[in-house]
Amino acid sequence: MSSERLDFPEGFLWGVATAAHQVEGGNFNNQWWQWEQQGKLHVPDTARVCLDWWHHAEADFDRAKALGLNALRLSVEWSRIEPRPREFDAVAIARYRQLLEGLKARGLTPMVTLHHFTNPLWFEARGGWLHDAAPGLFARFVRKVVEELGDLCDFWCTINEPNIYALTGWVLGDFPPGGQGDVPGALRVLGQLIRAHGVAYTVIHRLQPHARVGWAQNFNTFDPEHRLSPLDVAVTHVRDLLVNDLVPRAIVTGDVPLPLVLLTGDVGEARGTFDYVGINTYYRDLVRFDPTQPGELFGKNVPAPNTPRSDQPVTGTGWGEVYPQGISRVADELKKANKPCYVTESGVADHADRLRPWVLAKAAKAMHDALGRGAEVKGYFHWTLVDNFEWAEGFSTRFGLFALDVPTQRRTARPSADLYGRMARANGVTKELLAPFGDEVVRAAFPSRQ
Ligand code: FCB
């Protein structure tokens, strides 16, 4: 293979990822809308019409197709499909059928996420994920979705980032229900989400034996600030265990180590319930021991100095070093699970598109390296196609290949859109393709040639 070119295996998926509440608009029946109405975002904003995908997603599907992509990850909104317990909305289901048909017609393989951070209000009123019945209620919804949409999709992502859902909602307080410093609560929620994933996997496979079912795990790379400091190493290890390892380990082996299992509860039934692992990865943090931070598990995250940083959130915890290299570290690690993986999210908050080309080149290099070492990486879903509603940050941070002017809904391609389209169409990366973006971007994918 020429070192001037990074080739990818035939059939590799080049897609974009989205989530219902971030793009559809008009989702008034879930806990996020309520949270926005209570003014709990970091910015005075709400999801509003978003990108109006509920009415016009097809125009963005056309954009994805025109770039030459072959896949698109979206989520279905539980509160639309089951607005009241056991009442399923035929109109909402019909619209999702239309969306999936629209993707197929454009040659875009759909990956459908069944839970991406939002819950129906009726589910919240019963106690949300902490209620004993939650995994069963989710499984009932999943069964209905697969019965109704299964002829159009067999590629499912059960739950998006259980770890981030628990961390932001119970420890950091940025997401509903807004808990802070409640590590035991976060662990209880994680246990429920792992069990819910497990039953969803079983329900889907009963209906669709050939389905590909996995979940999307957020992997945040942590390294000790001082590798020779045993305390930095120890607090890094604890973060890694809780944030990155707990859920994959539970789903691969059915085990959660003591004493954590006392809070998560038994997850044995989730053992082996995955056909692939979805990797969402954005950042790396160095971790410093900090005895003044018991609520943060005696550690403080510090981004490595002189490393790429994205646009930052307005308030709240800052985001770490932009680290697409994490993809290869995670993919290497996952080889022992003996199942394929997909990068289900990778991207950067970058209004001016100053870093995104570098992220794309570096992500391609990371996947290519991992493939060369025997990891089974089968696709890449960039987060995201068009700037969208970024949860606590509202529309203040911009992850799109296309920029969105919120009031007019006008989309404008950033230079990265063209680059990503060329990568997808070439099923690979060449020096020529990266050259217009400068030496640093070329070096991201071809380090030895410069
Ligand atoms: C991930 C979320 C996704 C989006 C990106 C930027 O953690 O899954 O919805 O917000 O971050």
GROMACS .gro file of C-alpha atoms and ligand atoms in nm:
model
  461
    1MET     CA    1   0.000   0.000   0.000
    2SER     CA    2   0.141   0.339  -0.096
    3SER     CA    3   0.232   0.560   0.198
    4GLU     CA    4   0.087   0.851  -0.002
    5ARG     CA    5  -0.257   0.708   0.050
    6LEU     CA    6  -0.460   0.566   0.339
    7ASP     CA    7  -0.703   0.314   0.196
    8PHE     CA    8  -1.005   0.177   0.376
    9PRO     CA    9  -1.168  -0.164   0.338
   10GLU     CA   10  -1.440  -0.206   0.082
   11GLY     CA   11  -1.783  -0.130   0.226
   12PHE     CA   12  -1.644   0.104   0.490
   13LEU     CA   13  -1.920   0.338   0.609
   14TRP     CA   14  -1.861   0.712   0.586
   15GLY     CA   15  -2.153   0.880   0.756
   16VAL     CA   16  -2.270   1.156   0.981
   17ALA     CA   17  -2.441   1.124   1.319
   18THR     CA   18  -2.736   1.316   1.463
   19ALA     CA   19  -2.995   1.279   1.740
   20ALA     CA   20  -3.368   1.349   1.729
   21HIS     CA   21  -3.389   1.627   1.987
   22GLN     CA   22  -3.090   1.805   1.835
   23VAL     CA   23  -3.235   1.826   1.484
   24GLU     CA   24  -3.609   1.757   1.464
   25GLY     CA   25  -3.768   2.057   1.632
   26GLY     CA   26  -4.104   2.050   1.807
   27ASN     CA   27  -4.019   1.780   2.062
   28PHE     CA   28  -4.228   1.928   2.343
   29ASN     CA   29  -4.303   1.609   2.529
   30ASN     CA   30  -3.966   1.514   2.674
   31GLN     CA   31  -3.761   1.612   2.979
   32TRP     CA   32  -3.513   1.818   2.778
   33TRP     CA   33  -3.782   2.053   2.651
   34GLN     CA   34  -3.898   2.097   3.009
   35TRP     CA   35  -3.540   2.163   3.122
   36GLU     CA   36  -3.504   2.427   2.849
   37GLN     CA   37  -3.831   2.590   2.954
   38GLN     CA   38  -3.698   2.612   3.308
   39GLY     CA   39  -3.401   2.812   3.176
   40LYS     CA   40  -3.150   2.550   3.282
   41LEU     CA   41  -2.919   2.565   2.979
   42HIS     CA   42  -2.586   2.745   3.003
   43VAL     CA   43  -2.722   2.992   2.749
   44PRO     CA   44  -3.066   3.153   2.713
   45ASP     CA   45  -3.181   2.918   2.439
   46THR     CA   46  -3.418   2.631   2.357
   47ALA     CA   47  -3.425   2.366   2.086
   48ARG     CA   48  -3.711   2.547   1.908
   49VAL     CA   49  -3.753   2.426   1.551
   50CYS     CA   50  -3.391   2.309   1.551
   51LEU     CA   51  -3.309   2.209   1.195
   52ASP     CA   52  -3.676   2.133   1.132
   53TRP     CA   53  -3.598   1.776   1.038
   54TRP     CA   54  -3.948   1.678   1.136
   55HIS     CA   55  -4.061   1.851   0.819
   56HIS     CA   56  -3.751   1.889   0.605
   57ALA     CA   57  -3.487   1.630   0.693
   58GLU     CA   58  -3.479   1.522   0.330
   59ALA     CA   59  -3.306   1.845   0.225
   60ASP     CA   60  -3.018   1.757   0.458
   61PHE     CA   61  -3.022   1.395   0.340
   62ASP     CA   62  -2.966   1.542  -0.008
   63ARG     CA   63  -2.664   1.728   0.128
   64ALA     CA   64  -2.521   1.408   0.277
   65LYS     CA   65  -2.577   1.224  -0.050
   66ALA     CA   66  -2.424   1.507  -0.255
   67LEU     CA   67  -2.109   1.481  -0.043
   68GLY     CA   68  -2.089   1.114  -0.136
   69LEU     CA   69  -2.158   0.971   0.209
   70ASN     CA   70  -2.307   0.623   0.239
   71ALA     CA   71  -2.448   0.616   0.593
   72LEU     CA   72  -2.637   0.831   0.844
   73ARG     CA   73  -2.699   0.779   1.212
   74LEU     CA   74  -3.019   0.929   1.354
   75SER     CA   75  -3.233   0.862   1.659
   76VAL     CA   76  -3.602   0.804   1.706
   77GLU     CA   77  -3.773   1.015   1.971
   78TRP     CA   78  -3.949   0.798   2.228
   79SER     CA   79  -4.179   1.082   2.337
   80ARG     CA   80  -4.314   1.114   1.982
   81ILE     CA   81  -4.363   0.743   1.922
   82GLU     CA   82  -4.512   0.669   2.267
   83PRO     CA   83  -4.649   1.005   2.384
   84ARG     CA   84  -4.848   0.834   2.660
   85PRO     CA   85  -4.779   0.492   2.812
   86ARG     CA   86  -4.878   0.216   2.566
   87GLU     CA   87  -5.022   0.471   2.321
   88PHE     CA   88  -4.824   0.464   2.002
   89ASP     CA   89  -4.855   0.747   1.754
   90ALA     CA   90  -4.915   0.621   1.401
   91VAL     CA   91  -4.836   0.959   1.246
   92ALA     CA   92  -4.495   0.977   1.414
   93ILE     CA   93  -4.417   0.620   1.312
   94ALA     CA   94  -4.518   0.698   0.954
   95ARG     CA   95  -4.282   0.996   0.951
   96TYR     CA   96  -3.993   0.781   1.072
   97ARG     CA   97  -4.073   0.530   0.799
   98GLN     CA   98  -4.054   0.814   0.549
   99LEU     CA   99  -3.717   0.923   0.686
  100LEU     CA  100  -3.572   0.574   0.661
  101GLU     CA  101  -3.714   0.531   0.312
  102GLY     CA  102  -3.559   0.866   0.223
  103LEU     CA  103  -3.218   0.747   0.343
  104LYS     CA  104  -3.245   0.420   0.153
  105ALA     CA  105  -3.349   0.600  -0.165
  106ARG     CA  106  -3.031   0.808  -0.138
  107GLY     CA  107  -2.802   0.513  -0.076
  108LEU     CA  108  -2.744   0.609   0.290
  109THR     CA  109  -2.738   0.313   0.529
  110PRO     CA  110  -2.934   0.411   0.839
  111MET     CA  111  -2.811   0.342   1.189
  112VAL     CA  112  -3.099   0.407   1.430
  113THR     CA  113  -3.035   0.503   1.791
  114LEU     CA  114  -3.320   0.411   2.025
  115HIS     CA  115  -3.228   0.635   2.317
  116HIS     CA  116  -3.026   0.952   2.283
  117PHE     CA  117  -3.057   1.140   2.615
  118THR     CA  118  -3.433   1.220   2.596
  119ASN     CA  119  -3.717   1.057   2.788
  120PRO     CA  120  -4.094   1.106   2.756
  121LEU     CA  121  -4.243   1.318   3.034
  122TRP     CA  122  -4.464   1.030   3.149
  123PHE     CA  123  -4.152   0.816   3.196
  124GLU     CA  124  -3.983   1.094   3.395
  125ALA     CA  125  -4.293   1.134   3.610
  126ARG     CA  126  -4.260   0.769   3.712
  127GLY     CA  127  -3.906   0.824   3.831
  128GLY     CA  128  -3.719   0.801   3.500
  129TRP     CA  129  -3.439   0.550   3.471
  130LEU     CA  130  -3.417   0.498   3.845
  131HIS     CA  131  -3.758   0.331   3.850
  132ASP     CA  132  -3.738  -0.049   3.867
  133ALA     CA  133  -3.969  -0.080   3.567
  134ALA     CA  134  -3.757   0.145   3.341
  135PRO     CA  135  -3.570  -0.125   3.143
  136GLY     CA  136  -3.899  -0.306   3.078
  137LEU     CA  137  -4.071   0.012   2.963
  138PHE     CA  138  -3.782   0.083   2.728
  139ALA     CA  139  -3.796  -0.273   2.593
  140ARG     CA  140  -4.167  -0.230   2.516
  141PHE     CA  141  -4.088   0.084   2.315
  142VAL     CA  142  -3.800  -0.089   2.138
  143ARG     CA  143  -4.021  -0.383   2.041
  144LYS     CA  144  -4.273  -0.146   1.885
  145VAL     CA  145  -4.002   0.042   1.692
  146VAL     CA  146  -3.851  -0.275   1.553
  147GLU     CA  147  -4.193  -0.414   1.459
  148GLU     CA  148  -4.277  -0.093   1.278
  149LEU     CA  149  -3.942   0.002   1.124
  150GLY     CA  150  -3.760  -0.329   1.107
  151ASP     CA  151  -3.817  -0.377   0.734
  152LEU     CA  152  -3.625  -0.051   0.679
  153CYS     CA  153  -3.345  -0.085   0.932
  154ASP     CA  154  -3.144  -0.366   1.089
  155PHE     CA  155  -2.860  -0.160   1.232
  156TRP     CA  156  -2.945  -0.042   1.583
  157CYS     CA  157  -2.772   0.155   1.853
  158THR     CA  158  -2.965   0.090   2.173
  159ILE     CA  159  -2.847   0.368   2.405
  160ASN     CA  160  -2.623   0.663   2.335
  161GLU     CA  161  -2.350   0.723   2.593
  162PRO     CA  162  -2.496   0.576   2.913
  163ASN     CA  163  -2.186   0.708   3.091
  164ILE     CA  164  -2.241   1.068   2.980
  165TYR     CA  165  -2.612   1.049   3.063
  166ALA     CA  166  -2.523   0.942   3.418
  167LEU     CA  167  -2.228   1.178   3.460
  168THR     CA  168  -2.395   1.495   3.336
  169GLY     CA  169  -2.731   1.424   3.503
  170TRP     CA  170  -2.606   1.305   3.844
  171VAL     CA  171  -2.252   1.434   3.893
  172LEU     CA  172  -2.201   1.752   3.689
  173GLY     CA  173  -2.559   1.882   3.694
  174ASP     CA  174  -2.548   2.004   3.331
  175PHE     CA  175  -2.823   1.773   3.206
  176PRO     CA  176  -3.160   1.684   3.357
  177PRO     CA  177  -3.236   1.582   3.625
  178GLY     CA  178  -2.951   1.811   3.736
  179GLY     CA  179  -2.795   1.606   4.018
  180GLN     CA  180  -2.454   1.718   4.140
  181GLY     CA  181  -2.181   1.515   4.303
  182ASP     CA  182  -2.415   1.216   4.334
  183VAL     CA  183  -2.179   0.937   4.230
  184PRO     CA  184  -2.395   0.662   4.388
  185GLY     CA  185  -2.696   0.791   4.191
  186ALA     CA  186  -2.491   0.789   3.871
  187LEU     CA  187  -2.393   0.428   3.934
  188ARG     CA  188  -2.754   0.324   3.997
  189VAL     CA  189  -2.858   0.486   3.670
  190LEU     CA  190  -2.574   0.318   3.486
  191GLY     CA  191  -2.689  -0.020   3.613
  192GLN     CA  192  -3.038   0.048   3.481
  193LEU     CA  193  -2.910   0.161   3.142
  194ILE     CA  194  -2.691  -0.148   3.107
  195ARG     CA  195  -2.987  -0.374   3.191
  196ALA     CA  196  -3.204  -0.176   2.946
  197HIS     CA  197  -2.944  -0.221   2.675
  198GLY     CA  198  -2.935  -0.594   2.745
  199VAL     CA  199  -3.312  -0.644   2.719
  200ALA     CA  200  -3.330  -0.424   2.411
  201TYR     CA  201  -3.062  -0.638   2.245
  202THR     CA  202  -3.259  -0.953   2.319
  203VAL     CA  203  -3.590  -0.804   2.202
  204ILE     CA  204  -3.436  -0.686   1.874
  205HIS     CA  205  -3.269  -1.017   1.801
  206ARG     CA  206  -3.589  -1.207   1.868
  207LEU     CA  207  -3.760  -1.001   1.597
  208GLN     CA  208  -3.459  -0.967   1.369
  209PRO     CA  209  -3.208  -1.246   1.413
  210HIS     CA  210  -2.972  -1.092   1.156
  211ALA     CA  211  -2.974  -0.742   1.314
  212ARG     CA  212  -2.654  -0.561   1.411
  213VAL     CA  213  -2.707  -0.423   1.759
  214GLY     CA  214  -2.466  -0.228   1.975
  215TRP     CA  215  -2.451   0.083   2.186
  216ALA     CA  216  -2.249   0.405   2.165
  217GLN     CA  217  -1.991   0.442   2.437
  218ASN     CA  218  -1.827   0.776   2.505
  219PHE     CA  219  -1.455   0.721   2.556
  220ASN     CA  220  -1.274   1.017   2.707
  221THR     CA  221  -0.902   0.954   2.709
  222PHE     CA  222  -0.743   1.014   3.050
  223ASP     CA  223  -0.369   1.019   3.114
  224PRO     CA  224  -0.197   1.107   3.441
  225GLU     CA  225  -0.058   1.460   3.440
  226HIS     CA  226   0.266   1.323   3.587
  227ARG     CA  227   0.328   0.966   3.486
  228LEU     CA  228   0.565   0.916   3.779
  229SER     CA  229   0.316   1.041   4.037
  230PRO     CA  230   0.141   0.740   4.194
  231LEU     CA  231  -0.143   0.967   4.308
  232ASP     CA  232  -0.204   1.107   3.959
  233VAL     CA  233  -0.187   0.752   3.823
  234ALA     CA  234  -0.435   0.629   4.084
  235VAL     CA  235  -0.696   0.901   4.026
  236THR     CA  236  -0.659   0.855   3.650
  237HIS     CA  237  -0.725   0.487   3.690
  238VAL     CA  238  -1.043   0.553   3.889
  239ARG     CA  239  -1.175   0.791   3.621
  240ASP     CA  240  -1.092   0.544   3.347
  241LEU     CA  241  -1.267   0.267   3.530
  242LEU     CA  242  -1.584   0.465   3.601
  243VAL     CA  243  -1.614   0.667   3.281
  244ASN     CA  244  -1.466   0.443   3.014
  245ASP     CA  245  -1.448   0.083   3.132
  246LEU     CA  246  -1.749   0.012   3.349
  247VAL     CA  247  -2.015  -0.010   3.079
  248PRO     CA  248  -1.811  -0.199   2.814
  249ARG     CA  249  -1.686  -0.441   3.077
  250ALA     CA  250  -2.041  -0.500   3.199
  251ILE     CA  251  -2.173  -0.562   2.848
  252VAL     CA  252  -1.882  -0.781   2.744
  253THR     CA  253  -1.850  -0.988   3.062
  254GLY     CA  254  -2.172  -0.931   3.259
  255ASP     CA  255  -1.963  -0.817   3.555
  256VAL     CA  256  -1.926  -0.496   3.749
  257PRO     CA  257  -1.640  -0.505   4.003
  258LEU     CA  258  -1.698  -0.482   4.377
  259PRO     CA  259  -1.788  -0.250   4.544
  260LEU     CA  260  -1.947  -0.074   4.246
  261VAL     CA  261  -2.185  -0.362   4.179
  262LEU     CA  262  -2.350  -0.289   4.514
  263LEU     CA  263  -2.481   0.030   4.352
  264THR     CA  264  -2.531  -0.076   3.989
  265GLY     CA  265  -2.693  -0.403   4.088
  266ASP     CA  266  -2.644  -0.724   3.897
  267VAL     CA  267  -2.600  -0.686   3.521
  268GLY     CA  268  -2.527  -1.048   3.436
  269GLU     CA  269  -2.806  -1.063   3.181
  270ALA     CA  270  -2.633  -0.802   2.968
  271ARG     CA  271  -2.336  -1.029   2.915
  272GLY     CA  272  -2.242  -1.058   2.548
  273THR     CA  273  -2.534  -0.847   2.426
  274PHE     CA  274  -2.355  -0.666   2.147
  275ASP     CA  275  -2.269  -0.722   1.782
  276TYR     CA  276  -2.046  -0.415   1.766
  277VAL     CA  277  -1.918  -0.140   1.992
  278GLY     CA  278  -1.993   0.221   1.897
  279ILE     CA  279  -1.705   0.455   1.979
  280ASN     CA  280  -1.786   0.820   2.049
  281THR     CA  281  -1.470   1.009   2.120
  282TYR     CA  282  -1.376   1.374   2.133
  283TYR     CA  283  -1.134   1.468   2.411
  284ARG     CA  284  -0.835   1.383   2.626
  285ASP     CA  285  -0.774   1.515   2.974
  286LEU     CA  286  -0.469   1.488   3.192
  287VAL     CA  287  -0.563   1.409   3.550
  288ARG     CA  288  -0.404   1.562   3.857
  289PHE     CA  289  -0.458   1.437   4.212
  290ASP     CA  290  -0.650   1.701   4.406
  291PRO     CA  291  -0.737   1.628   4.771
  292THR     CA  292  -0.980   1.921   4.780
  293GLN     CA  293  -1.215   1.757   4.527
  294PRO     CA  294  -1.383   1.453   4.690
  295GLY     CA  295  -1.695   1.507   4.472
  296GLU     CA  296  -1.470   1.478   4.167
  297LEU     CA  297  -1.310   1.160   4.298
  298PHE     CA  298  -1.001   1.349   4.417
  299GLY     CA  299  -0.895   1.441   4.067
  300LYS     CA  300  -0.886   1.750   3.853
  301ASN     CA  301  -0.893   1.734   3.471
  302VAL     CA  302  -0.640   1.954   3.298
  303PRO     CA  303  -0.598   1.972   2.923
  304ALA     CA  304  -0.242   1.909   2.811
  305PRO     CA  305  -0.064   2.238   2.741
  306ASN     CA  306  -0.009   2.347   2.380
  307THR     CA  307  -0.257   2.101   2.237
  308PRO     CA  308  -0.557   2.170   2.012
  309ARG     CA  309  -0.863   2.309   2.191
  310SER     CA  310  -1.208   2.345   2.044
  311ASP     CA  311  -1.445   2.638   2.088
  312GLN     CA  312  -1.538   2.619   2.456
  313PRO     CA  313  -1.875   2.605   2.631
  314VAL     CA  314  -2.002   2.935   2.764
  315THR     CA  315  -1.997   2.815   3.125
  316GLY     CA  316  -1.971   2.484   3.303
  317THR     CA  317  -1.686   2.238   3.280
  318GLY     CA  318  -1.450   2.322   2.994
  319TRP     CA  319  -1.381   2.069   2.720
  320GLY     CA  320  -1.042   1.901   2.706
  321GLU     CA  321  -0.779   1.857   2.440
  322VAL     CA  322  -0.926   1.767   2.099
  323TYR     CA  323  -0.804   1.410   2.061
  324PRO     CA  324  -0.911   1.206   1.759
  325GLN     CA  325  -0.605   0.992   1.832
  326GLY     CA  326  -0.824   0.837   2.102
  327ILE     CA  327  -0.994   0.635   1.828
  328SER     CA  328  -0.690   0.414   1.774
  329ARG     CA  329  -0.628   0.367   2.146
  330VAL     CA  330  -0.986   0.257   2.200
  331ALA     CA  331  -1.004   0.041   1.888
  332ASP     CA  332  -0.684  -0.139   1.994
  333GLU     CA  333  -0.825  -0.195   2.338
  334LEU     CA  334  -1.152  -0.330   2.198
  335LYS     CA  335  -0.980  -0.599   1.991
  336LYS     CA  336  -1.008  -0.829   2.288
  337ALA     CA  337  -1.388  -0.807   2.267
  338ASN     CA  338  -1.363  -0.978   1.927
  339LYS     CA  339  -1.642  -0.783   1.763
  340PRO     CA  340  -1.633  -0.505   1.507
  341CYS     CA  341  -1.648  -0.142   1.606
  342TYR     CA  342  -1.778   0.174   1.442
  343VAL     CA  343  -1.682   0.528   1.525
  344THR     CA  344  -2.036   0.640   1.602
  345GLU     CA  345  -1.927   1.000   1.682
  346SER     CA  346  -1.616   1.210   1.635
  347GLY     CA  347  -1.605   1.580   1.567
  348VAL     CA  348  -1.525   1.920   1.709
  349ALA     CA  349  -1.695   2.240   1.822
  350ASP     CA  350  -1.536   2.472   1.570
  351HIS     CA  351  -1.727   2.769   1.441
  352ALA     CA  352  -1.445   2.886   1.213
  353ASP     CA  353  -1.347   2.541   1.081
  354ARG     CA  354  -0.990   2.598   1.195
  355LEU     CA  355  -0.945   2.249   1.348
  356ARG     CA  356  -1.205   2.031   1.174
  357PRO     CA  357  -0.991   1.939   0.871
  358TRP     CA  358  -0.715   1.831   1.111
  359VAL     CA  359  -0.969   1.627   1.311
  360LEU     CA  360  -1.088   1.450   0.996
  361ALA     CA  361  -0.732   1.373   0.884
  362LYS     CA  362  -0.625   1.258   1.229
  363ALA     CA  363  -0.936   1.043   1.276
  364ALA     CA  364  -0.871   0.875   0.940
  365LYS     CA  365  -0.512   0.811   1.041
  366ALA     CA  366  -0.617   0.672   1.378
  367MET     CA  367  -0.865   0.431   1.217
  368HIS     CA  368  -0.615   0.330   0.951
  369ASP     CA  369  -0.349   0.257   1.212
  370ALA     CA  370  -0.594   0.052   1.416
  371LEU     CA  371  -0.703  -0.143   1.107
  372GLY     CA  372  -0.337  -0.212   1.033
  373ARG     CA  373  -0.300  -0.361   1.380
  374GLY     CA  374  -0.597  -0.589   1.328
  375ALA     CA  375  -0.885  -0.390   1.478
  376GLU     CA  376  -1.213  -0.436   1.294
  377VAL     CA  377  -1.318  -0.074   1.240
  378LYS     CA  378  -1.609  -0.072   0.996
  379GLY     CA  379  -1.726   0.285   0.969
  380TYR     CA  380  -1.703   0.646   1.078
  381PHE     CA  381  -1.995   0.876   1.158
  382HIS     CA  382  -1.883   1.235   1.186
  383TRP     CA  383  -2.063   1.449   1.443
  384THR     CA  384  -2.231   1.624   1.266
  385LEU     CA  385  -2.378   1.724   0.928
  386VAL     CA  386  -2.530   2.063   1.016
  387ASP     CA  387  -2.480   2.273   1.333
  388ASN     CA  388  -2.746   2.163   1.576
  389PHE     CA  389  -2.886   2.202   1.928
  390GLU     CA  390  -2.589   2.119   2.149
  391TRP     CA  391  -2.773   2.033   2.474
  392ALA     CA  392  -2.664   2.264   2.759
  393GLU     CA  393  -2.484   2.489   2.510
  394GLY     CA  394  -2.792   2.544   2.292
  395PHE     CA  395  -2.686   2.679   1.952
  396SER     CA  396  -2.376   2.849   2.092
  397THR     CA  397  -2.132   2.577   1.984
  398ARG     CA  398  -2.103   2.454   1.630
  399PHE     CA  399  -2.018   2.096   1.535
  400GLY     CA  400  -2.147   2.099   1.175
  401LEU     CA  401  -1.980   2.031   0.843
  402PHE     CA  402  -2.243   2.286   0.740
  403ALA     CA  403  -2.298   2.610   0.930
  404LEU     CA  404  -2.657   2.690   1.027
  405ASP     CA  405  -2.798   3.041   1.042
  406VAL     CA  406  -3.061   2.973   1.307
  407PRO     CA  407  -3.317   3.246   1.220
  408THR     CA  408  -3.322   3.181   0.845
  409GLN     CA  409  -3.237   2.809   0.860
  410ARG     CA  410  -2.985   2.871   0.585
  411ARG     CA  411  -2.702   2.616   0.563
  412THR     CA  412  -2.356   2.702   0.433
  413ALA     CA  413  -2.093   2.438   0.371
  414ARG     CA  414  -1.773   2.479   0.569
  415PRO     CA  415  -1.454   2.380   0.385
  416SER     CA  416  -1.451   2.054   0.586
  417ALA     CA  417  -1.771   1.940   0.418
  418ASP     CA  418  -1.590   1.923   0.086
  419LEU     CA  419  -1.291   1.750   0.242
  420TYR     CA  420  -1.505   1.487   0.415
  421GLY     CA  421  -1.701   1.425   0.096
  422ARG     CA  422  -1.378   1.366  -0.095
  423MET     CA  423  -1.258   1.124   0.171
  424ALA     CA  424  -1.584   0.932   0.150
  425ARG     CA  425  -1.585   0.919  -0.228
  426ALA     CA  426  -1.221   0.806  -0.239
  427ASN     CA  427  -1.278   0.559   0.048
  428GLY     CA  428  -0.947   0.690   0.172
  429VAL     CA  429  -0.719   0.985   0.217
  430THR     CA  430  -0.439   1.114  -0.003
  431LYS     CA  431  -0.181   1.384   0.049
  432GLU     CA  432  -0.322   1.578  -0.244
  433LEU     CA  433  -0.663   1.582  -0.086
  434LEU     CA  434  -0.528   1.728   0.238
  435ALA     CA  435  -0.272   1.965   0.086
  436PRO     CA  436  -0.509   2.264   0.045
  437PHE     CA  437  -0.562   2.259   0.424
  438GLY     CA  438  -0.195   2.311   0.504
  439ASP     CA  439   0.106   2.114   0.622
  440GLU     CA  440  -0.025   2.040   0.966
  441VAL     CA  441  -0.332   1.870   0.824
  442VAL     CA  442  -0.116   1.669   0.581
  443ARG     CA  443   0.112   1.569   0.869
  444ALA     CA  444  -0.189   1.455   1.072
  445ALA     CA  445  -0.239   1.170   0.825
  446PHE     CA  446   0.113   1.130   0.682
  447PRO     CA  447   0.352   1.207   0.967
  448SER     CA  448   0.661   1.043   0.827
  449ARG     CA  449   0.648   1.202   0.486
  450GLN     CA  450   0.694   1.564   0.597
  451FCB     C1  451  -2.192   1.366   2.240
  451FCB     C2  452  -2.341   1.349   2.224
  451FCB     C3  453  -2.398   1.419   2.104
  451FCB     C4  454  -2.336   1.555   2.085
  451FCB     C5  455  -2.187   1.546   2.086
  451FCB     C6  456  -2.115   1.677   2.060
  451FCB     O1  457  -2.154   1.342   2.371
  451FCB     O2  458  -2.373   1.211   2.211
  451FCB     O3  459  -2.538   1.426   2.120
  451FCB     O4  460  -2.385   1.643   2.178
  451FCB     O5  461  -2.143   1.493   2.208
   0.00000   0.00000   0.00000
